[in-house]
Amino acid sequence: MSDTTAIQPGPGAALAAKTRRERRLPWGKWAIRTAAISYLTVLLIIPLLVIFRDGLQEGIGELVDQVTQPVAWNALKLTLWTAGVMTVINTVMGAVTAYVLVRYEFPGKSLLNSVVDLPLAIPTLVTGVMLVVLYGPQAILGSWFKESLGFSIIFAPPGIILALLFITFPFVVRTVQPVLSSLDRVQEDAAATLGASAGTIFRRITLPPLILPLASGALLSFARAIGEFGAIVIVAGNIPMFSQTAAVYVLGEVESENRLGASAVSMVMVAIALALMLVVDFLQQRIQKESS
Amino acid sequence: MSAVKNKPASPTVRLVRESAWIRRILVGIVFLYVGGLILLPLGALLVGAFKEGLGAILEALTQPDVMAAFGKTLYISLIVVVTQAIFGTIVAWVFVRDSFPGSKLLNALVDMPFAMSPVVVGYMLLLLFGRNGLLAPVLAPLGIQVAFALPGMIMATMFVTLPFMIRELIPLLQNFGVTQEQAAATLGANGWQTFWKVTLPALRWGFIYGVTLTFARALGEFGAVLVIGGGIQGRTETATLFIYRALDERQYVGAYSAAILLGLFSLILVMATDILRKMEKTRYT
């Protein structure tokens, strides 16, 4: 195609330059494409394939057996329900935070805005250490909780949820915030002129365009929580059948060289992550399409 | 920075009336939540470490094994950041400007490390490079040690930091479009000059942000380097692995001090980028 355009005489300087560029491009384009694909294949695709190969090596029956062993099964269940509880709280609080940041003016707003990103900068292991210092059995707050409320946070599921809330806080806020601030408020004004109440306006006009980003942020938090390790290993106490999550279970199986158990649970975790991330990717493309 | 006052979100009179109470309650709830969830634990860690005094912190941090661990972390992070900056740019460019069968799926898969457990990442590499790993028959005769050594830890950190650079650059490349590059080409610039003088400056902030996030994530990586590196004291022990061991051995001052140093390091990195960006914004607007 570029050959035929190149033969055409004098199509103007711009076009000439463009064709010159296009004619030269294929070589460079191929080199860059090959570099990108090789990089992703070596770093990403091969390791992912290896985990599926190893998980399925002994057949589906063995995989099911390994995953449904009481300790493994309980670890997976704990991982899923704590991530679920976190997702609900995080979605609500993330939405409120985004709303407050976009719609209101108040002292301390820019500080609040930077604190939202803090969890992205702090290593999750450090997050775990912070929570143990605050809520641990020797800490003031920890012993107060234990004595007055009768349950401990650290070395128990509530600690896991707290750690997950800390780590995933930016995700919902940062997916909802840009969409909310790009909304045209004329529609809300129009509804108000027509006599709609503030509640109706929020429900019928403000909320609908936020559903997609909320779903995307929620799934992103959930997916991130399934694999979380650094904070949880410090906070949870890792007691099998009680506070041992799937990631910590895999670590134990790797250390005791139980390859079947480690591969089976790893594969299930990767499969969940893969499914969730494909949905998130789809949602984010929809959001982009709707905003443009 | 205080000179940069935020403008009111909307200068016009709003027709929707929200009661002042709803506003106060919502703002209050957010402050309580963020304060309790994020700032309180942060404060607790600072108080916990400084209880023993600054001298104890400094002494704990200047132990040879702690310094060696931080050195390893920096070494791994720097290698990862440089590699990711180069290949991340290439990959982002290919995703935006080039399409080939499977490029959409590959683009979606780039986010996988974000959702994958670091333990599983380490385990995957162990299945490839470990003693009985798939590549053992190739690597062992050559005498190349990847697992329980730095190469494996670098690969693990590369895997977990893969999305950051690419995800920062893709939207910028999309917005930037090809018109400016074509203009440069019209003026006689060659492909390389166009990239250096036109494309790269436009991507500057995405690039800086990508590098910062990659760096911060690499500094804090724990699960993957634990599994593939084994945390062998003096050989494969990074800063996070030291904190983990110190907690296990009940050396609390050492653990808390190292945690603060590591946290501060990442924090300053991210905050500095943020401030730089704001300064540039105010200068040009």
PDB file of C-alpha atoms in Angstrom, chain A residues 23-288:
ATOM      1  CA  ARG A  23       7.726   3.189   4.270  1.00  0.00           C
ATOM      2  CA  ARG A  24      10.448   3.121   6.844  1.00  0.00           C
ATOM      3  CA  LEU A  25       8.183   2.154   9.705  1.00  0.00           C
ATOM      4  CA  PRO A  26       7.503  -1.557   9.105  1.00  0.00           C
ATOM      5  CA  TRP A  27      11.019  -2.614  10.021  1.00  0.00           C
ATOM      6  CA  GLY A  28      11.084  -0.581  13.218  1.00  0.00           C
ATOM      7  CA  LYS A  29       7.487  -1.451  13.979  1.00  0.00           C
ATOM      8  CA  TRP A  30       8.207  -5.144  13.728  1.00  0.00           C
ATOM      9  CA  ALA A  31      11.251  -4.838  15.965  1.00  0.00           C
ATOM     10  CA  ILE A  32       9.291  -2.948  18.626  1.00  0.00           C
ATOM     11  CA  ARG A  33       6.332  -5.284  18.404  1.00  0.00           C
ATOM     12  CA  THR A  34       8.609  -8.298  18.773  1.00  0.00           C
ATOM     13  CA  ALA A  35      10.368  -6.719  21.759  1.00  0.00           C
ATOM     14  CA  ALA A  36       7.064  -5.998  23.513  1.00  0.00           C
ATOM     15  CA  ILE A  37       5.594  -9.436  22.851  1.00  0.00           C
ATOM     16  CA  SER A  38       8.755 -11.260  23.917  1.00  0.00           C
ATOM     17  CA  TYR A  39       8.994  -9.232  27.103  1.00  0.00           C
ATOM     18  CA  LEU A  40       5.396  -9.983  28.067  1.00  0.00           C
ATOM     19  CA  THR A  41       5.699 -13.635  27.081  1.00  0.00           C
ATOM     20  CA  VAL A  42       8.787 -14.290  29.169  1.00  0.00           C
ATOM     21  CA  LEU A  43       7.714 -12.251  32.159  1.00  0.00           C
ATOM     22  CA  LEU A  44       3.969 -12.838  32.197  1.00  0.00           C
ATOM     23  CA  ILE A  45       2.573 -15.526  29.905  1.00  0.00           C
ATOM     24  CA  ILE A  46       5.034 -18.362  30.565  1.00  0.00           C
ATOM     25  CA  PRO A  47       4.790 -18.145  34.382  1.00  0.00           C
ATOM     26  CA  LEU A  48       0.980 -18.035  34.134  1.00  0.00           C
ATOM     27  CA  LEU A  49       0.899 -21.085  31.870  1.00  0.00           C
ATOM     28  CA  VAL A  50       3.253 -22.936  34.196  1.00  0.00           C
ATOM     29  CA  ILE A  51       0.897 -22.546  37.137  1.00  0.00           C
ATOM     30  CA  PHE A  52      -2.044 -23.925  35.138  1.00  0.00           C
ATOM     31  CA  ARG A  53       0.080 -26.781  33.821  1.00  0.00           C
ATOM     32  CA  ASP A  54       1.246 -27.709  37.300  1.00  0.00           C
ATOM     33  CA  GLY A  55      -2.191 -27.382  38.849  1.00  0.00           C
ATOM     34  CA  LEU A  56      -3.792 -29.643  36.230  1.00  0.00           C
ATOM     35  CA  GLN A  57      -0.889 -32.089  35.957  1.00  0.00           C
ATOM     36  CA  GLU A  58      -2.513 -34.794  38.059  1.00  0.00           C
ATOM     37  CA  GLY A  59      -5.956 -34.298  36.547  1.00  0.00           C
ATOM     38  CA  ILE A  60      -9.068 -32.442  37.587  1.00  0.00           C
ATOM     39  CA  GLY A  61      -9.969 -35.028  40.249  1.00  0.00           C
ATOM     40  CA  GLU A  62      -6.714 -34.521  42.123  1.00  0.00           C
ATOM     41  CA  LEU A  63      -7.086 -30.742  41.833  1.00  0.00           C
ATOM     42  CA  VAL A  64     -10.564 -30.912  43.379  1.00  0.00           C
ATOM     43  CA  ASP A  65      -9.294 -33.240  46.119  1.00  0.00           C
ATOM     44  CA  GLN A  66      -6.476 -30.864  47.021  1.00  0.00           C
ATOM     45  CA  VAL A  67      -8.673 -27.775  47.056  1.00  0.00           C
ATOM     46  CA  THR A  68     -11.456 -29.372  49.095  1.00  0.00           C
ATOM     47  CA  GLN A  69      -9.139 -30.592  51.834  1.00  0.00           C
ATOM     48  CA  PRO A  70     -10.496 -28.994  55.030  1.00  0.00           C
ATOM     49  CA  VAL A  71      -7.498 -26.724  55.691  1.00  0.00           C
ATOM     50  CA  ALA A  72      -7.204 -25.541  52.077  1.00  0.00           C
ATOM     51  CA  TRP A  73     -10.973 -25.156  51.708  1.00  0.00           C
ATOM     52  CA  ASN A  74     -11.252 -23.116  54.904  1.00  0.00           C
ATOM     53  CA  ALA A  75      -8.355 -20.911  53.831  1.00  0.00           C
ATOM     54  CA  LEU A  76     -10.096 -20.202  50.517  1.00  0.00           C
ATOM     55  CA  LYS A  77     -13.436 -19.562  52.222  1.00  0.00           C
ATOM     56  CA  LEU A  78     -11.846 -17.163  54.729  1.00  0.00           C
ATOM     57  CA  THR A  79     -10.077 -15.331  51.903  1.00  0.00           C
ATOM     58  CA  LEU A  80     -13.297 -14.930  49.942  1.00  0.00           C
ATOM     59  CA  TRP A  81     -15.561 -13.809  52.788  1.00  0.00           C
ATOM     60  CA  THR A  82     -13.120 -11.331  54.319  1.00  0.00           C
ATOM     61  CA  ALA A  83     -12.541  -9.882  50.833  1.00  0.00           C
ATOM     62  CA  GLY A  84     -16.312  -9.711  50.365  1.00  0.00           C
ATOM     63  CA  VAL A  85     -16.929  -7.842  53.624  1.00  0.00           C
ATOM     64  CA  MET A  86     -14.083  -5.456  52.804  1.00  0.00           C
ATOM     65  CA  THR A  87     -15.493  -4.840  49.317  1.00  0.00           C
ATOM     66  CA  VAL A  88     -18.907  -3.811  50.659  1.00  0.00           C
ATOM     67  CA  ILE A  89     -17.462  -1.380  53.228  1.00  0.00           C
ATOM     68  CA  ASN A  90     -14.847  -0.064  50.838  1.00  0.00           C
ATOM     69  CA  THR A  91     -17.363   0.548  48.044  1.00  0.00           C
ATOM     70  CA  VAL A  92     -19.670   2.570  50.294  1.00  0.00           C
ATOM     71  CA  MET A  93     -16.880   4.546  51.961  1.00  0.00           C
ATOM     72  CA  GLY A  94     -15.001   5.003  48.698  1.00  0.00           C
ATOM     73  CA  ALA A  95     -18.110   6.420  47.059  1.00  0.00           C
ATOM     74  CA  VAL A  96     -18.764   8.797  49.976  1.00  0.00           C
ATOM     75  CA  THR A  97     -15.129   9.926  49.978  1.00  0.00           C
ATOM     76  CA  ALA A  98     -15.133  10.544  46.228  1.00  0.00           C
ATOM     77  CA  TYR A  99     -18.415  12.467  46.532  1.00  0.00           C
ATOM     78  CA  VAL A 100     -17.096  14.641  49.346  1.00  0.00           C
ATOM     79  CA  LEU A 101     -13.844  15.312  47.476  1.00  0.00           C
ATOM     80  CA  VAL A 102     -15.576  16.286  44.235  1.00  0.00           C
ATOM     81  CA  ARG A 103     -18.636  18.165  45.455  1.00  0.00           C
ATOM     82  CA  TYR A 104     -17.681  19.929  48.688  1.00  0.00           C
ATOM     83  CA  GLU A 105     -15.216  22.573  49.795  1.00  0.00           C
ATOM     84  CA  PHE A 106     -13.898  22.279  53.331  1.00  0.00           C
ATOM     85  CA  PRO A 107     -10.698  22.907  55.248  1.00  0.00           C
ATOM     86  CA  GLY A 108      -8.220  20.049  54.934  1.00  0.00           C
ATOM     87  CA  LYS A 109      -9.544  18.922  51.561  1.00  0.00           C
ATOM     88  CA  SER A 110      -6.205  18.781  49.747  1.00  0.00           C
ATOM     89  CA  LEU A 111      -4.665  16.955  52.710  1.00  0.00           C
ATOM     90  CA  LEU A 112      -7.477  14.405  52.558  1.00  0.00           C
ATOM     91  CA  ASN A 113      -6.910  14.034  48.842  1.00  0.00           C
ATOM     92  CA  SER A 114      -3.256  13.118  49.345  1.00  0.00           C
ATOM     93  CA  VAL A 115      -3.973  10.794  52.270  1.00  0.00           C
ATOM     94  CA  VAL A 116      -6.162   8.733  49.908  1.00  0.00           C
ATOM     95  CA  ASP A 117      -3.042   7.728  47.954  1.00  0.00           C
ATOM     96  CA  LEU A 118      -1.016   6.898  51.055  1.00  0.00           C
ATOM     97  CA  PRO A 119      -1.836   3.168  51.013  1.00  0.00           C
ATOM     98  CA  LEU A 120      -0.385   2.936  47.491  1.00  0.00           C
ATOM     99  CA  ALA A 121       2.962   4.205  48.768  1.00  0.00           C
ATOM    100  CA  ILE A 122       3.229   2.187  51.972  1.00  0.00           C
ATOM    101  CA  PRO A 123       4.508  -1.394  51.620  1.00  0.00           C
ATOM    102  CA  THR A 124       1.763  -3.779  52.719  1.00  0.00           C
ATOM    103  CA  LEU A 125       4.109  -5.489  55.172  1.00  0.00           C
ATOM    104  CA  VAL A 126       4.546  -2.114  56.873  1.00  0.00           C
ATOM    105  CA  THR A 127       0.755  -1.756  56.945  1.00  0.00           C
ATOM    106  CA  GLY A 128       0.600  -5.032  58.831  1.00  0.00           C
ATOM    107  CA  VAL A 129       3.214  -3.863  61.325  1.00  0.00           C
ATOM    108  CA  MET A 130       1.267  -0.616  61.892  1.00  0.00           C
ATOM    109  CA  LEU A 131      -1.948  -2.472  62.620  1.00  0.00           C
ATOM    110  CA  VAL A 132      -0.249  -4.840  65.060  1.00  0.00           C
ATOM    111  CA  VAL A 133       1.329  -1.910  66.890  1.00  0.00           C
ATOM    112  CA  LEU A 134      -2.085  -0.256  67.205  1.00  0.00           C
ATOM    113  CA  TYR A 135      -4.423  -3.187  67.811  1.00  0.00           C
ATOM    114  CA  GLY A 136      -2.030  -5.925  68.955  1.00  0.00           C
ATOM    115  CA  PRO A 137      -2.523  -7.746  72.249  1.00  0.00           C
ATOM    116  CA  GLN A 138       0.052  -5.542  73.996  1.00  0.00           C
ATOM    117  CA  ALA A 139      -1.257  -2.286  72.550  1.00  0.00           C
ATOM    118  CA  ILE A 140      -3.635  -0.023  74.445  1.00  0.00           C
ATOM    119  CA  LEU A 141      -6.363  -0.100  71.830  1.00  0.00           C
ATOM    120  CA  GLY A 142      -6.003  -3.839  71.324  1.00  0.00           C
ATOM    121  CA  SER A 143      -6.374  -4.723  74.983  1.00  0.00           C
ATOM    122  CA  TRP A 144      -9.254  -2.267  75.311  1.00  0.00           C
ATOM    123  CA  PHE A 145     -11.122  -4.000  72.477  1.00  0.00           C
ATOM    124  CA  LYS A 146     -10.451  -7.380  74.027  1.00  0.00           C
ATOM    125  CA  GLU A 147     -11.690  -6.356  77.468  1.00  0.00           C
ATOM    126  CA  SER A 148     -14.668  -4.192  76.643  1.00  0.00           C
ATOM    127  CA  LEU A 149     -15.955  -5.852  73.478  1.00  0.00           C
ATOM    128  CA  GLY A 150     -14.707  -9.367  74.093  1.00  0.00           C
ATOM    129  CA  PHE A 151     -13.051  -9.971  70.754  1.00  0.00           C
ATOM    130  CA  SER A 152      -9.592  -9.425  69.408  1.00  0.00           C
ATOM    131  CA  ILE A 153      -8.807  -7.771  66.110  1.00  0.00           C
ATOM    132  CA  ILE A 154      -5.280  -8.943  65.612  1.00  0.00           C
ATOM    133  CA  PHE A 155      -4.649 -12.644  64.972  1.00  0.00           C
ATOM    134  CA  ALA A 156      -8.296 -12.960  63.948  1.00  0.00           C
ATOM    135  CA  PRO A 157     -10.494 -12.279  60.875  1.00  0.00           C
ATOM    136  CA  PRO A 158     -11.329  -8.648  61.830  1.00  0.00           C
ATOM    137  CA  GLY A 159      -7.625  -7.822  61.516  1.00  0.00           C
ATOM    138  CA  ILE A 160      -7.635  -9.267  58.005  1.00  0.00           C
ATOM    139  CA  ILE A 161     -10.602  -7.097  57.011  1.00  0.00           C
ATOM    140  CA  LEU A 162      -8.990  -4.011  58.531  1.00  0.00           C
ATOM    141  CA  ALA A 163      -5.723  -4.627  56.668  1.00  0.00           C
ATOM    142  CA  LEU A 164      -7.613  -5.156  53.402  1.00  0.00           C
ATOM    143  CA  LEU A 165      -9.619  -1.946  53.934  1.00  0.00           C
ATOM    144  CA  PHE A 166      -6.400  -0.002  54.421  1.00  0.00           C
ATOM    145  CA  ILE A 167      -4.732  -1.405  51.315  1.00  0.00           C
ATOM    146  CA  THR A 168      -7.676  -1.106  48.924  1.00  0.00           C
ATOM    147  CA  PHE A 169      -8.959   2.303  50.035  1.00  0.00           C
ATOM    148  CA  PRO A 170      -7.650   4.240  46.986  1.00  0.00           C
ATOM    149  CA  PHE A 171      -9.191   1.938  44.382  1.00  0.00           C
ATOM    150  CA  VAL A 172     -12.871   2.855  44.596  1.00  0.00           C
ATOM    151  CA  VAL A 173     -12.157   6.537  45.324  1.00  0.00           C
ATOM    152  CA  ARG A 174      -9.848   6.876  42.339  1.00  0.00           C
ATOM    153  CA  THR A 175     -12.155   5.121  39.869  1.00  0.00           C
ATOM    154  CA  VAL A 176     -15.283   7.065  40.915  1.00  0.00           C
ATOM    155  CA  GLN A 177     -13.667  10.502  41.375  1.00  0.00           C
ATOM    156  CA  PRO A 178     -12.865  11.315  37.709  1.00  0.00           C
ATOM    157  CA  VAL A 179     -16.280  10.175  36.459  1.00  0.00           C
ATOM    158  CA  LEU A 180     -18.101  12.129  39.167  1.00  0.00           C
ATOM    159  CA  SER A 181     -16.175  15.321  38.471  1.00  0.00           C
ATOM    160  CA  SER A 182     -16.823  15.048  34.723  1.00  0.00           C
ATOM    161  CA  LEU A 183     -20.611  14.831  35.245  1.00  0.00           C
ATOM    162  CA  ASP A 184     -22.510  17.772  33.872  1.00  0.00           C
ATOM    163  CA  ARG A 185     -24.516  19.215  36.735  1.00  0.00           C
ATOM    164  CA  VAL A 186     -26.960  20.936  34.414  1.00  0.00           C
ATOM    165  CA  GLN A 187     -29.096  17.808  34.491  1.00  0.00           C
ATOM    166  CA  GLU A 188     -29.311  17.933  38.263  1.00  0.00           C
ATOM    167  CA  ASP A 189     -30.303  21.584  38.070  1.00  0.00           C
ATOM    168  CA  ALA A 190     -32.952  20.785  35.468  1.00  0.00           C
ATOM    169  CA  ALA A 191     -34.411  18.080  37.687  1.00  0.00           C
ATOM    170  CA  ALA A 192     -34.435  20.478  40.626  1.00  0.00           C
ATOM    171  CA  THR A 193     -36.252  23.091  38.533  1.00  0.00           C
ATOM    172  CA  LEU A 194     -38.856  20.478  37.693  1.00  0.00           C
ATOM    173  CA  GLY A 195     -39.396  19.909  41.399  1.00  0.00           C
ATOM    174  CA  ALA A 196     -37.434  16.719  42.123  1.00  0.00           C
ATOM    175  CA  SER A 197     -36.213  16.289  45.684  1.00  0.00           C
ATOM    176  CA  ALA A 198     -32.511  16.001  46.507  1.00  0.00           C
ATOM    177  CA  GLY A 199     -32.921  12.276  47.164  1.00  0.00           C
ATOM    178  CA  THR A 200     -34.654  11.640  43.853  1.00  0.00           C
ATOM    179  CA  ILE A 201     -32.022  13.658  42.001  1.00  0.00           C
ATOM    180  CA  PHE A 202     -29.236  11.639  43.560  1.00  0.00           C
ATOM    181  CA  ARG A 203     -30.931   8.328  42.860  1.00  0.00           C
ATOM    182  CA  ARG A 204     -32.169   9.027  39.339  1.00  0.00           C
ATOM    183  CA  ILE A 205     -29.508  11.359  37.927  1.00  0.00           C
ATOM    184  CA  THR A 206     -26.246  11.347  39.861  1.00  0.00           C
ATOM    185  CA  LEU A 207     -26.023   7.658  40.723  1.00  0.00           C
ATOM    186  CA  PRO A 208     -26.649   5.873  37.370  1.00  0.00           C
ATOM    187  CA  PRO A 209     -23.443   7.028  35.611  1.00  0.00           C
ATOM    188  CA  LEU A 210     -21.467   6.058  38.720  1.00  0.00           C
ATOM    189  CA  ILE A 211     -22.600   2.423  38.705  1.00  0.00           C
ATOM    190  CA  LEU A 212     -19.939   1.255  36.241  1.00  0.00           C
ATOM    191  CA  PRO A 213     -16.971   2.917  37.997  1.00  0.00           C
ATOM    192  CA  LEU A 214     -18.277   1.699  41.351  1.00  0.00           C
ATOM    193  CA  ALA A 215     -18.498  -1.864  40.058  1.00  0.00           C
ATOM    194  CA  SER A 216     -15.057  -1.611  38.515  1.00  0.00           C
ATOM    195  CA  GLY A 217     -13.496  -0.209  41.704  1.00  0.00           C
ATOM    196  CA  ALA A 218     -15.250  -2.802  43.862  1.00  0.00           C
ATOM    197  CA  LEU A 219     -14.074  -5.718  41.726  1.00  0.00           C
ATOM    198  CA  LEU A 220     -10.570  -4.292  41.622  1.00  0.00           C
ATOM    199  CA  SER A 221     -10.468  -4.141  45.436  1.00  0.00           C
ATOM    200  CA  PHE A 222     -11.860  -7.654  45.673  1.00  0.00           C
ATOM    201  CA  ALA A 223      -9.306  -9.031  43.216  1.00  0.00           C
ATOM    202  CA  ARG A 224      -6.466  -7.274  45.014  1.00  0.00           C
ATOM    203  CA  ALA A 225      -7.679  -8.607  48.371  1.00  0.00           C
ATOM    204  CA  ILE A 226      -7.773 -12.254  47.259  1.00  0.00           C
ATOM    205  CA  GLY A 227      -4.013 -12.264  46.771  1.00  0.00           C
ATOM    206  CA  GLU A 228      -2.941  -9.988  49.618  1.00  0.00           C
ATOM    207  CA  PHE A 229      -0.149 -11.467  51.667  1.00  0.00           C
ATOM    208  CA  GLY A 230       2.278  -9.004  53.306  1.00  0.00           C
ATOM    209  CA  ALA A 231      -0.162  -7.287  55.635  1.00  0.00           C
ATOM    210  CA  ILE A 232      -2.191 -10.416  56.370  1.00  0.00           C
ATOM    211  CA  VAL A 233       0.713 -12.658  57.310  1.00  0.00           C
ATOM    212  CA  ILE A 234       1.608 -10.149  60.048  1.00  0.00           C
ATOM    213  CA  VAL A 235      -1.914  -9.368  61.195  1.00  0.00           C
ATOM    214  CA  ALA A 236      -3.819 -12.648  60.920  1.00  0.00           C
ATOM    215  CA  GLY A 237      -1.811 -14.977  63.135  1.00  0.00           C
ATOM    216  CA  ASN A 238      -2.214 -17.653  60.444  1.00  0.00           C
ATOM    217  CA  ILE A 239      -4.005 -20.250  62.543  1.00  0.00           C
ATOM    218  CA  PRO A 240      -5.189 -23.047  60.202  1.00  0.00           C
ATOM    219  CA  MET A 241      -8.993 -23.379  59.981  1.00  0.00           C
ATOM    220  CA  PHE A 242      -9.406 -20.001  61.713  1.00  0.00           C
ATOM    221  CA  SER A 243      -7.277 -17.154  60.422  1.00  0.00           C
ATOM    222  CA  GLN A 244      -5.150 -18.684  57.660  1.00  0.00           C
ATOM    223  CA  THR A 245      -5.849 -17.189  54.239  1.00  0.00           C
ATOM    224  CA  ALA A 246      -5.219 -18.861  50.891  1.00  0.00           C
ATOM    225  CA  ALA A 247      -1.963 -16.983  50.217  1.00  0.00           C
ATOM    226  CA  VAL A 248      -0.569 -17.962  53.618  1.00  0.00           C
ATOM    227  CA  TYR A 249      -1.714 -21.545  53.045  1.00  0.00           C
ATOM    228  CA  VAL A 250       0.210 -21.659  49.748  1.00  0.00           C
ATOM    229  CA  LEU A 251       3.325 -20.374  51.509  1.00  0.00           C
ATOM    230  CA  GLY A 252       3.039 -23.151  54.089  1.00  0.00           C
ATOM    231  CA  GLU A 253       2.619 -25.817  51.406  1.00  0.00           C
ATOM    232  CA  VAL A 254       5.601 -24.446  49.443  1.00  0.00           C
ATOM    233  CA  GLU A 255       7.751 -24.494  52.557  1.00  0.00           C
ATOM    234  CA  SER A 256       6.747 -28.055  53.436  1.00  0.00           C
ATOM    235  CA  GLU A 257       7.326 -29.024  49.781  1.00  0.00           C
ATOM    236  CA  ASN A 258       3.769 -30.198  49.173  1.00  0.00           C
ATOM    237  CA  ARG A 259       3.742 -29.392  45.501  1.00  0.00           C
ATOM    238  CA  LEU A 260       0.262 -30.758  44.788  1.00  0.00           C
ATOM    239  CA  GLY A 261      -1.444 -28.662  47.447  1.00  0.00           C
ATOM    240  CA  ALA A 262       0.496 -25.512  46.615  1.00  0.00           C
ATOM    241  CA  SER A 263      -0.170 -25.808  42.888  1.00  0.00           C
ATOM    242  CA  ALA A 264      -3.859 -26.593  43.273  1.00  0.00           C
ATOM    243  CA  VAL A 265      -4.692 -23.644  45.532  1.00  0.00           C
ATOM    244  CA  SER A 266      -2.391 -21.343  43.527  1.00  0.00           C
ATOM    245  CA  MET A 267      -4.180 -22.281  40.337  1.00  0.00           C
ATOM    246  CA  VAL A 268      -7.591 -21.567  41.855  1.00  0.00           C
ATOM    247  CA  MET A 269      -6.355 -18.164  43.040  1.00  0.00           C
ATOM    248  CA  VAL A 270      -4.889 -17.327  39.631  1.00  0.00           C
ATOM    249  CA  ALA A 271      -8.106 -18.421  37.909  1.00  0.00           C
ATOM    250  CA  ILE A 272     -10.196 -16.148  40.173  1.00  0.00           C
ATOM    251  CA  ALA A 273      -7.810 -13.238  39.613  1.00  0.00           C
ATOM    252  CA  LEU A 274      -7.837 -13.809  35.849  1.00  0.00           C
ATOM    253  CA  ALA A 275     -11.646 -13.873  35.646  1.00  0.00           C
ATOM    254  CA  LEU A 276     -11.991 -10.748  37.806  1.00  0.00           C
ATOM    255  CA  MET A 277      -9.373  -8.774  35.902  1.00  0.00           C
ATOM    256  CA  LEU A 278     -10.976  -9.594  32.559  1.00  0.00           C
ATOM    257  CA  VAL A 279     -14.295  -8.258  33.876  1.00  0.00           C
ATOM    258  CA  VAL A 280     -12.569  -5.146  35.276  1.00  0.00           C
ATOM    259  CA  ASP A 281     -10.878  -4.576  31.920  1.00  0.00           C
ATOM    260  CA  PHE A 282     -14.249  -4.876  30.152  1.00  0.00           C
ATOM    261  CA  LEU A 283     -15.891  -2.441  32.601  1.00  0.00           C
ATOM    262  CA  GLN A 284     -13.090   0.068  32.208  1.00  0.00           C
ATOM    263  CA  GLN A 285     -13.407   0.001  28.447  1.00  0.00           C
ATOM    264  CA  ARG A 286     -17.151   0.660  28.816  1.00  0.00           C
ATOM    265  CA  ILE A 287     -16.431   3.584  31.144  1.00  0.00           C
ATOM    266  CA  GLN A 288     -13.981   5.043  28.643  1.00  0.00           C
TER     267      GLN A 288
END
